[in-house]
Amino acid sequence: MRTTAPISTRLRRGACAAAATAVLIAGLAACAPEPVDPAPSGTSAAPSPSSTSTASPTPTPTPTPTASADDIALPASCDAIYSPAMRAELEANIAPLNDPGVTMPATQNAEALQLLESGLPTLRCTWGSPSERGIATNVSIVDPAATADLAGALANTGFACSEAQGGTVCRLNETLIDYDDNIVEKGESHFFRGNGWVTTVWLDYGPEGYTEDIASMVWG
């Protein structure tokens, strides 16, 4: 009859087998190659941007307006805009000069009147007393671009414009009937040259060469 080994003996053998197995696994683990870290990627640090500075653009200087040989200064008084001969004619036929009661504007054209009332440096001269007979003249300093546009507007409203004395003159003459059925002759003229503008309205008395005389005195 076979004798059975005691339980303690079986347990010891089982423990030894387990120990041997553990030793074997440990040995295999010891022989396994170490894991190799993945090769570093071939990327390299991006180069820093160039430190080259960009030069700031040089500001363009604002051009200084160039004075034209045709530009004028505003006359100091009405005495400076008439030749002795024209002044004598006016004194004899339509005095006085600058009666404060004469309020007639120097233009009745809407665009010209708007420009005059915009604050232009202006010398105003009138002849005659408050009545249906008189002259009103303005000498103004103005932007030549504005007068070029105005000359075109005047031509479109019936003024006859032409070159004269180094500038442009525009004229319109009319025959009107007043409230008393009287015939009234009316004229309006504009002279442009450089930065100067001479505008005149006259009623029932417009001396020949009036605008041209002023242009000769103001521009020389």
PDB file of C-alpha atoms in Angstrom:
ATOM      1  CA  MET A   1       0.000   0.000   0.000  1.00  0.00           C
ATOM      2  CA  ARG A   2       1.377   3.365  -1.101  1.00  0.00           C
ATOM      3  CA  THR A   3       1.868   5.778   1.587  1.00  0.00           C
ATOM      4  CA  THR A   4       0.727   9.305   1.050  1.00  0.00           C
ATOM      5  CA  ALA A   5       3.182  12.069   1.765  1.00  0.00           C
ATOM      6  CA  PRO A   6       2.166  14.334   4.510  1.00  0.00           C
ATOM      7  CA  ILE A   7       0.394  17.589   3.587  1.00  0.00           C
ATOM      8  CA  SER A   8       3.299  19.614   4.910  1.00  0.00           C
ATOM      9  CA  THR A   9       5.643  17.788   2.556  1.00  0.00           C
ATOM     10  CA  ARG A  10       3.337  18.494  -0.392  1.00  0.00           C
ATOM     11  CA  LEU A  11       3.111  22.128   0.600  1.00  0.00           C
ATOM     12  CA  ARG A  12       6.876  22.421   0.775  1.00  0.00           C
ATOM     13  CA  ARG A  13       7.249  20.848  -2.647  1.00  0.00           C
ATOM     14  CA  GLY A  14       4.587  23.098  -4.057  1.00  0.00           C
ATOM     15  CA  ALA A  15       6.334  26.063  -2.574  1.00  0.00           C
ATOM     16  CA  CYS A  16       9.620  24.970  -4.039  1.00  0.00           C
ATOM     17  CA  ALA A  17       8.039  24.556  -7.467  1.00  0.00           C
ATOM     18  CA  ALA A  18       6.478  27.986  -7.201  1.00  0.00           C
ATOM     19  CA  ALA A  19       9.795  29.411  -6.125  1.00  0.00           C
ATOM     20  CA  ALA A  20      11.533  27.767  -9.016  1.00  0.00           C
ATOM     21  CA  THR A  21       8.962  29.127 -11.380  1.00  0.00           C
ATOM     22  CA  ALA A  22       9.375  32.588  -9.914  1.00  0.00           C
ATOM     23  CA  VAL A  23      13.128  32.296 -10.297  1.00  0.00           C
ATOM     24  CA  LEU A  24      12.681  31.274 -13.922  1.00  0.00           C
ATOM     25  CA  ILE A  25      10.387  34.214 -14.682  1.00  0.00           C
ATOM     26  CA  ALA A  26      12.766  36.549 -12.950  1.00  0.00           C
ATOM     27  CA  GLY A  27      15.640  35.136 -14.961  1.00  0.00           C
ATOM     28  CA  LEU A  28      13.763  35.604 -18.195  1.00  0.00           C
ATOM     29  CA  ALA A  29      12.908  39.118 -17.215  1.00  0.00           C
ATOM     30  CA  ALA A  30      16.516  39.759 -16.393  1.00  0.00           C
ATOM     31  CA  CYS A  31      17.559  38.531 -19.838  1.00  0.00           C
ATOM     32  CA  ALA A  32      14.978  40.643 -21.709  1.00  0.00           C
ATOM     33  CA  PRO A  33      16.569  43.624 -23.395  1.00  0.00           C
ATOM     34  CA  GLU A  34      16.011  47.045 -21.842  1.00  0.00           C
ATOM     35  CA  PRO A  35      13.387  49.101 -23.720  1.00  0.00           C
ATOM     36  CA  VAL A  36      15.060  51.568 -25.960  1.00  0.00           C
ATOM     37  CA  ASP A  37      13.803  55.170 -25.882  1.00  0.00           C
ATOM     38  CA  PRO A  38      12.461  56.295 -29.231  1.00  0.00           C
ATOM     39  CA  ALA A  39      14.988  58.099 -31.325  1.00  0.00           C
ATOM     40  CA  PRO A  40      14.722  61.863 -30.924  1.00  0.00           C
ATOM     41  CA  SER A  41      12.891  63.527 -33.764  1.00  0.00           C
ATOM     42  CA  GLY A  42      14.952  65.325 -36.317  1.00  0.00           C
ATOM     43  CA  THR A  43      13.266  68.647 -35.608  1.00  0.00           C
ATOM     44  CA  SER A  44      15.419  71.441 -34.323  1.00  0.00           C
ATOM     45  CA  ALA A  45      14.566  74.692 -32.615  1.00  0.00           C
ATOM     46  CA  ALA A  46      13.139  77.235 -35.003  1.00  0.00           C
ATOM     47  CA  PRO A  47      15.581  80.032 -35.642  1.00  0.00           C
ATOM     48  CA  SER A  48      14.628  83.278 -33.963  1.00  0.00           C
ATOM     49  CA  PRO A  49      13.371  85.969 -36.272  1.00  0.00           C
ATOM     50  CA  SER A  50      15.921  88.329 -37.613  1.00  0.00           C
ATOM     51  CA  SER A  51      16.371  91.358 -35.451  1.00  0.00           C
ATOM     52  CA  THR A  52      16.779  93.578 -38.478  1.00  0.00           C
ATOM     53  CA  SER A  53      14.669  96.698 -37.838  1.00  0.00           C
ATOM     54  CA  THR A  54      12.386  98.152 -40.501  1.00  0.00           C
ATOM     55  CA  ALA A  55      13.048 101.797 -41.139  1.00  0.00           C
ATOM     56  CA  SER A  56      10.039 104.092 -40.629  1.00  0.00           C
ATOM     57  CA  PRO A  57       8.942 105.877 -43.802  1.00  0.00           C
ATOM     58  CA  THR A  58      10.039 109.481 -43.951  1.00  0.00           C
ATOM     59  CA  PRO A  59       6.946 111.721 -43.800  1.00  0.00           C
ATOM     60  CA  THR A  60       6.363 113.728 -46.937  1.00  0.00           C
ATOM     61  CA  PRO A  61       6.465 117.422 -46.127  1.00  0.00           C
ATOM     62  CA  THR A  62       3.340 119.401 -46.941  1.00  0.00           C
ATOM     63  CA  PRO A  63       4.106 121.608 -49.929  1.00  0.00           C
ATOM     64  CA  THR A  64       3.996 125.302 -49.199  1.00  0.00           C
ATOM     65  CA  PRO A  65       1.585 127.100 -51.527  1.00  0.00           C
ATOM     66  CA  THR A  66       3.551 129.078 -54.047  1.00  0.00           C
ATOM     67  CA  ALA A  67       2.457 132.655 -54.523  1.00  0.00           C
ATOM     68  CA  SER A  68       1.561 133.491 -58.102  1.00  0.00           C
ATOM     69  CA  ALA A  69       2.834 136.610 -59.815  1.00  0.00           C
ATOM     70  CA  ASP A  70      -0.839 137.473 -60.315  1.00  0.00           C
ATOM     71  CA  ASP A  71      -1.660 137.332 -56.591  1.00  0.00           C
ATOM     72  CA  ILE A  72      -2.500 140.592 -54.859  1.00  0.00           C
ATOM     73  CA  ALA A  73      -2.865 142.002 -51.370  1.00  0.00           C
ATOM     74  CA  LEU A  74      -6.220 143.471 -50.431  1.00  0.00           C
ATOM     75  CA  PRO A  75      -6.221 147.212 -51.211  1.00  0.00           C
ATOM     76  CA  ALA A  76      -6.182 149.387 -48.105  1.00  0.00           C
ATOM     77  CA  SER A  77      -9.085 151.616 -49.172  1.00  0.00           C
ATOM     78  CA  CYS A  78     -11.347 152.561 -52.067  1.00  0.00           C
ATOM     79  CA  ASP A  79      -8.952 155.396 -52.896  1.00  0.00           C
ATOM     80  CA  ALA A  80      -6.461 152.787 -54.139  1.00  0.00           C
ATOM     81  CA  ILE A  81      -8.652 151.115 -56.759  1.00  0.00           C
ATOM     82  CA  TYR A  82      -9.505 154.025 -59.098  1.00  0.00           C
ATOM     83  CA  SER A  83      -7.267 155.965 -61.437  1.00  0.00           C
ATOM     84  CA  PRO A  84      -7.427 159.766 -61.087  1.00  0.00           C
ATOM     85  CA  ALA A  85      -9.409 160.024 -64.334  1.00  0.00           C
ATOM     86  CA  MET A  86     -12.005 157.418 -63.282  1.00  0.00           C
ATOM     87  CA  ARG A  87     -12.258 158.902 -59.817  1.00  0.00           C
ATOM     88  CA  ALA A  88     -12.968 162.348 -61.301  1.00  0.00           C
ATOM     89  CA  GLU A  89     -15.668 160.905 -63.587  1.00  0.00           C
ATOM     90  CA  LEU A  90     -17.377 159.122 -60.720  1.00  0.00           C
ATOM     91  CA  GLU A  91     -17.220 162.178 -58.467  1.00  0.00           C
ATOM     92  CA  ALA A  92     -18.812 164.286 -61.196  1.00  0.00           C
ATOM     93  CA  ASN A  93     -21.622 161.880 -62.127  1.00  0.00           C
ATOM     94  CA  ILE A  94     -22.565 159.624 -59.220  1.00  0.00           C
ATOM     95  CA  ALA A  95     -21.151 160.929 -55.934  1.00  0.00           C
ATOM     96  CA  PRO A  96     -20.841 160.291 -53.065  1.00  0.00           C
ATOM     97  CA  LEU A  97     -18.423 157.467 -52.370  1.00  0.00           C
ATOM     98  CA  ASN A  98     -19.549 154.971 -49.724  1.00  0.00           C
ATOM     99  CA  ASP A  99     -22.887 156.408 -48.673  1.00  0.00           C
ATOM    100  CA  PRO A 100     -23.898 154.147 -45.731  1.00  0.00           C
ATOM    101  CA  GLY A 101     -27.472 154.013 -47.045  1.00  0.00           C
ATOM    102  CA  VAL A 102     -26.422 152.091 -50.180  1.00  0.00           C
ATOM    103  CA  THR A 103     -26.944 148.413 -49.330  1.00  0.00           C
ATOM    104  CA  MET A 104     -27.064 146.993 -52.861  1.00  0.00           C
ATOM    105  CA  PRO A 105     -24.923 143.809 -53.055  1.00  0.00           C
ATOM    106  CA  ALA A 106     -22.041 143.674 -55.522  1.00  0.00           C
ATOM    107  CA  THR A 107     -23.521 140.577 -57.174  1.00  0.00           C
ATOM    108  CA  GLN A 108     -26.966 139.089 -57.589  1.00  0.00           C
ATOM    109  CA  ASN A 109     -25.731 135.699 -58.748  1.00  0.00           C
ATOM    110  CA  ALA A 110     -26.588 133.103 -56.078  1.00  0.00           C
ATOM    111  CA  GLU A 111     -23.297 131.172 -56.259  1.00  0.00           C
ATOM    112  CA  ALA A 112     -21.198 134.334 -56.304  1.00  0.00           C
ATOM    113  CA  LEU A 113     -23.160 135.792 -53.397  1.00  0.00           C
ATOM    114  CA  GLN A 114     -22.686 132.621 -51.357  1.00  0.00           C
ATOM    115  CA  LEU A 115     -18.935 132.753 -51.959  1.00  0.00           C
ATOM    116  CA  LEU A 116     -18.770 136.434 -51.000  1.00  0.00           C
ATOM    117  CA  GLU A 117     -20.674 135.767 -47.780  1.00  0.00           C
ATOM    118  CA  SER A 118     -18.363 132.904 -46.768  1.00  0.00           C
ATOM    119  CA  GLY A 119     -16.009 135.317 -45.001  1.00  0.00           C
ATOM    120  CA  LEU A 120     -13.595 136.333 -47.770  1.00  0.00           C
ATOM    121  CA  PRO A 121     -11.292 139.293 -47.074  1.00  0.00           C
ATOM    122  CA  THR A 122     -13.173 142.021 -48.956  1.00  0.00           C
ATOM    123  CA  LEU A 123     -13.043 145.754 -49.628  1.00  0.00           C
ATOM    124  CA  ARG A 124     -16.471 147.210 -50.481  1.00  0.00           C
ATOM    125  CA  CYS A 125     -16.891 150.478 -52.402  1.00  0.00           C
ATOM    126  CA  THR A 126     -20.192 152.082 -53.428  1.00  0.00           C
ATOM    127  CA  TRP A 127     -21.177 155.130 -55.429  1.00  0.00           C
ATOM    128  CA  GLY A 128     -24.419 157.077 -55.316  1.00  0.00           C
ATOM    129  CA  SER A 129     -27.205 157.622 -52.812  1.00  0.00           C
ATOM    130  CA  PRO A 130     -29.980 155.189 -51.928  1.00  0.00           C
ATOM    131  CA  SER A 131     -32.026 155.228 -55.141  1.00  0.00           C
ATOM    132  CA  GLU A 132     -32.492 153.376 -58.401  1.00  0.00           C
ATOM    133  CA  ARG A 133     -29.074 154.552 -59.561  1.00  0.00           C
ATOM    134  CA  GLY A 134     -25.739 153.464 -58.161  1.00  0.00           C
ATOM    135  CA  ILE A 135     -22.669 151.217 -58.200  1.00  0.00           C
ATOM    136  CA  ALA A 136     -21.514 148.571 -55.720  1.00  0.00           C
ATOM    137  CA  THR A 137     -18.069 146.978 -56.065  1.00  0.00           C
ATOM    138  CA  ASN A 138     -16.228 144.378 -54.009  1.00  0.00           C
ATOM    139  CA  VAL A 139     -12.529 143.541 -54.270  1.00  0.00           C
ATOM    140  CA  SER A 140     -11.910 140.171 -52.581  1.00  0.00           C
ATOM    141  CA  ILE A 141      -9.084 137.725 -51.917  1.00  0.00           C
ATOM    142  CA  VAL A 142     -10.155 134.220 -52.872  1.00  0.00           C
ATOM    143  CA  ASP A 143      -8.826 130.753 -53.710  1.00  0.00           C
ATOM    144  CA  PRO A 144      -8.187 130.699 -57.491  1.00  0.00           C
ATOM    145  CA  ALA A 145      -9.764 127.223 -57.693  1.00  0.00           C
ATOM    146  CA  ALA A 146     -13.031 128.680 -56.388  1.00  0.00           C
ATOM    147  CA  THR A 147     -13.056 131.466 -58.944  1.00  0.00           C
ATOM    148  CA  ALA A 148     -12.385 129.012 -61.771  1.00  0.00           C
ATOM    149  CA  ASP A 149     -15.502 127.086 -60.748  1.00  0.00           C
ATOM    150  CA  LEU A 150     -17.461 130.330 -60.394  1.00  0.00           C
ATOM    151  CA  ALA A 151     -16.480 131.545 -63.866  1.00  0.00           C
ATOM    152  CA  GLY A 152     -17.913 128.327 -65.283  1.00  0.00           C
ATOM    153  CA  ALA A 153     -21.120 128.779 -63.273  1.00  0.00           C
ATOM    154  CA  LEU A 154     -21.485 132.377 -64.497  1.00  0.00           C
ATOM    155  CA  ALA A 155     -21.061 131.301 -68.110  1.00  0.00           C
ATOM    156  CA  ASN A 156     -23.836 128.735 -67.596  1.00  0.00           C
ATOM    157  CA  THR A 157     -26.227 131.445 -66.378  1.00  0.00           C
ATOM    158  CA  GLY A 158     -25.848 133.791 -69.314  1.00  0.00           C
ATOM    159  CA  PHE A 159     -22.676 135.761 -68.562  1.00  0.00           C
ATOM    160  CA  ALA A 160     -20.322 136.391 -71.463  1.00  0.00           C
ATOM    161  CA  CYS A 161     -16.781 135.496 -70.317  1.00  0.00           C
ATOM    162  CA  SER A 162     -13.516 136.238 -72.081  1.00  0.00           C
ATOM    163  CA  GLU A 163      -9.813 136.794 -71.396  1.00  0.00           C
ATOM    164  CA  ALA A 164      -8.853 140.330 -70.440  1.00  0.00           C
ATOM    165  CA  GLN A 165      -5.842 142.014 -68.813  1.00  0.00           C
ATOM    166  CA  GLY A 166      -4.191 138.763 -67.817  1.00  0.00           C
ATOM    167  CA  GLY A 167      -7.356 137.368 -66.259  1.00  0.00           C
ATOM    168  CA  THR A 168     -10.972 136.535 -67.051  1.00  0.00           C
ATOM    169  CA  VAL A 169     -13.892 138.965 -67.201  1.00  0.00           C
ATOM    170  CA  CYS A 170     -17.555 137.913 -67.200  1.00  0.00           C
ATOM    171  CA  ARG A 171     -20.371 140.379 -67.968  1.00  0.00           C
ATOM    172  CA  LEU A 172     -24.145 140.402 -68.054  1.00  0.00           C
ATOM    173  CA  ASN A 173     -26.237 143.463 -69.046  1.00  0.00           C
ATOM    174  CA  GLU A 174     -30.025 143.580 -68.706  1.00  0.00           C
ATOM    175  CA  THR A 175     -32.904 145.973 -69.304  1.00  0.00           C
ATOM    176  CA  LEU A 176     -35.533 145.816 -66.551  1.00  0.00           C
ATOM    177  CA  ILE A 177     -38.855 147.486 -65.723  1.00  0.00           C
ATOM    178  CA  ASP A 178     -39.194 148.767 -62.148  1.00  0.00           C
ATOM    179  CA  TYR A 179     -42.382 148.985 -60.053  1.00  0.00           C
ATOM    180  CA  ASP A 180     -43.163 152.405 -61.547  1.00  0.00           C
ATOM    181  CA  ASP A 181     -42.885 151.056 -65.094  1.00  0.00           C
ATOM    182  CA  ASN A 182     -39.572 152.823 -65.619  1.00  0.00           C
ATOM    183  CA  ILE A 183     -36.889 151.225 -67.755  1.00  0.00           C
ATOM    184  CA  VAL A 184     -33.793 150.432 -65.720  1.00  0.00           C
ATOM    185  CA  GLU A 185     -30.470 149.401 -67.193  1.00  0.00           C
ATOM    186  CA  LYS A 186     -28.591 146.963 -64.998  1.00  0.00           C
ATOM    187  CA  GLY A 187     -25.163 145.425 -65.376  1.00  0.00           C
ATOM    188  CA  GLU A 188     -22.997 142.975 -63.467  1.00  0.00           C
ATOM    189  CA  SER A 189     -19.317 142.178 -64.049  1.00  0.00           C
ATOM    190  CA  HIS A 190     -16.737 139.844 -62.520  1.00  0.00           C
ATOM    191  CA  PHE A 191     -12.977 139.982 -63.035  1.00  0.00           C
ATOM    192  CA  PHE A 192     -10.758 137.097 -61.895  1.00  0.00           C
ATOM    193  CA  ARG A 193      -6.982 137.084 -61.825  1.00  0.00           C
ATOM    194  CA  GLY A 194      -4.692 135.161 -59.465  1.00  0.00           C
ATOM    195  CA  ASN A 195      -6.175 135.318 -55.976  1.00  0.00           C
ATOM    196  CA  GLY A 196      -8.133 138.507 -56.730  1.00  0.00           C
ATOM    197  CA  TRP A 197     -11.802 138.877 -57.579  1.00  0.00           C
ATOM    198  CA  VAL A 198     -13.532 142.141 -58.508  1.00  0.00           C
ATOM    199  CA  THR A 199     -17.310 142.035 -58.728  1.00  0.00           C
ATOM    200  CA  THR A 200     -19.606 144.975 -59.559  1.00  0.00           C
ATOM    201  CA  VAL A 201     -23.315 145.638 -59.933  1.00  0.00           C
ATOM    202  CA  TRP A 202     -24.480 148.954 -61.416  1.00  0.00           C
ATOM    203  CA  LEU A 203     -27.936 150.444 -61.947  1.00  0.00           C
ATOM    204  CA  ASP A 204     -28.578 153.079 -64.619  1.00  0.00           C
ATOM    205  CA  TYR A 205     -24.958 154.184 -64.626  1.00  0.00           C
ATOM    206  CA  GLY A 206     -22.028 152.040 -65.683  1.00  0.00           C
ATOM    207  CA  PRO A 207     -19.006 154.059 -66.790  1.00  0.00           C
ATOM    208  CA  GLU A 208     -17.169 152.708 -69.818  1.00  0.00           C
ATOM    209  CA  GLY A 209     -14.022 150.848 -68.761  1.00  0.00           C
ATOM    210  CA  TYR A 210     -14.956 150.800 -65.051  1.00  0.00           C
ATOM    211  CA  THR A 211     -13.850 147.203 -64.343  1.00  0.00           C
ATOM    212  CA  GLU A 212     -10.782 147.513 -66.555  1.00  0.00           C
ATOM    213  CA  ASP A 213      -9.717 150.666 -64.669  1.00  0.00           C
ATOM    214  CA  ILE A 214      -9.894 148.834 -61.338  1.00  0.00           C
ATOM    215  CA  ALA A 215      -7.910 145.903 -62.751  1.00  0.00           C
ATOM    216  CA  SER A 216      -5.193 148.280 -63.961  1.00  0.00           C
ATOM    217  CA  MET A 217      -4.925 149.917 -60.549  1.00  0.00           C
ATOM    218  CA  VAL A 218      -5.032 146.721 -58.465  1.00  0.00           C
ATOM    219  CA  TRP A 219      -2.722 144.571 -60.629  1.00  0.00           C
ATOM    220  CA  GLY A 220      -0.692 147.333 -62.237  1.00  0.00           C
TER     221      GLY A 220
END
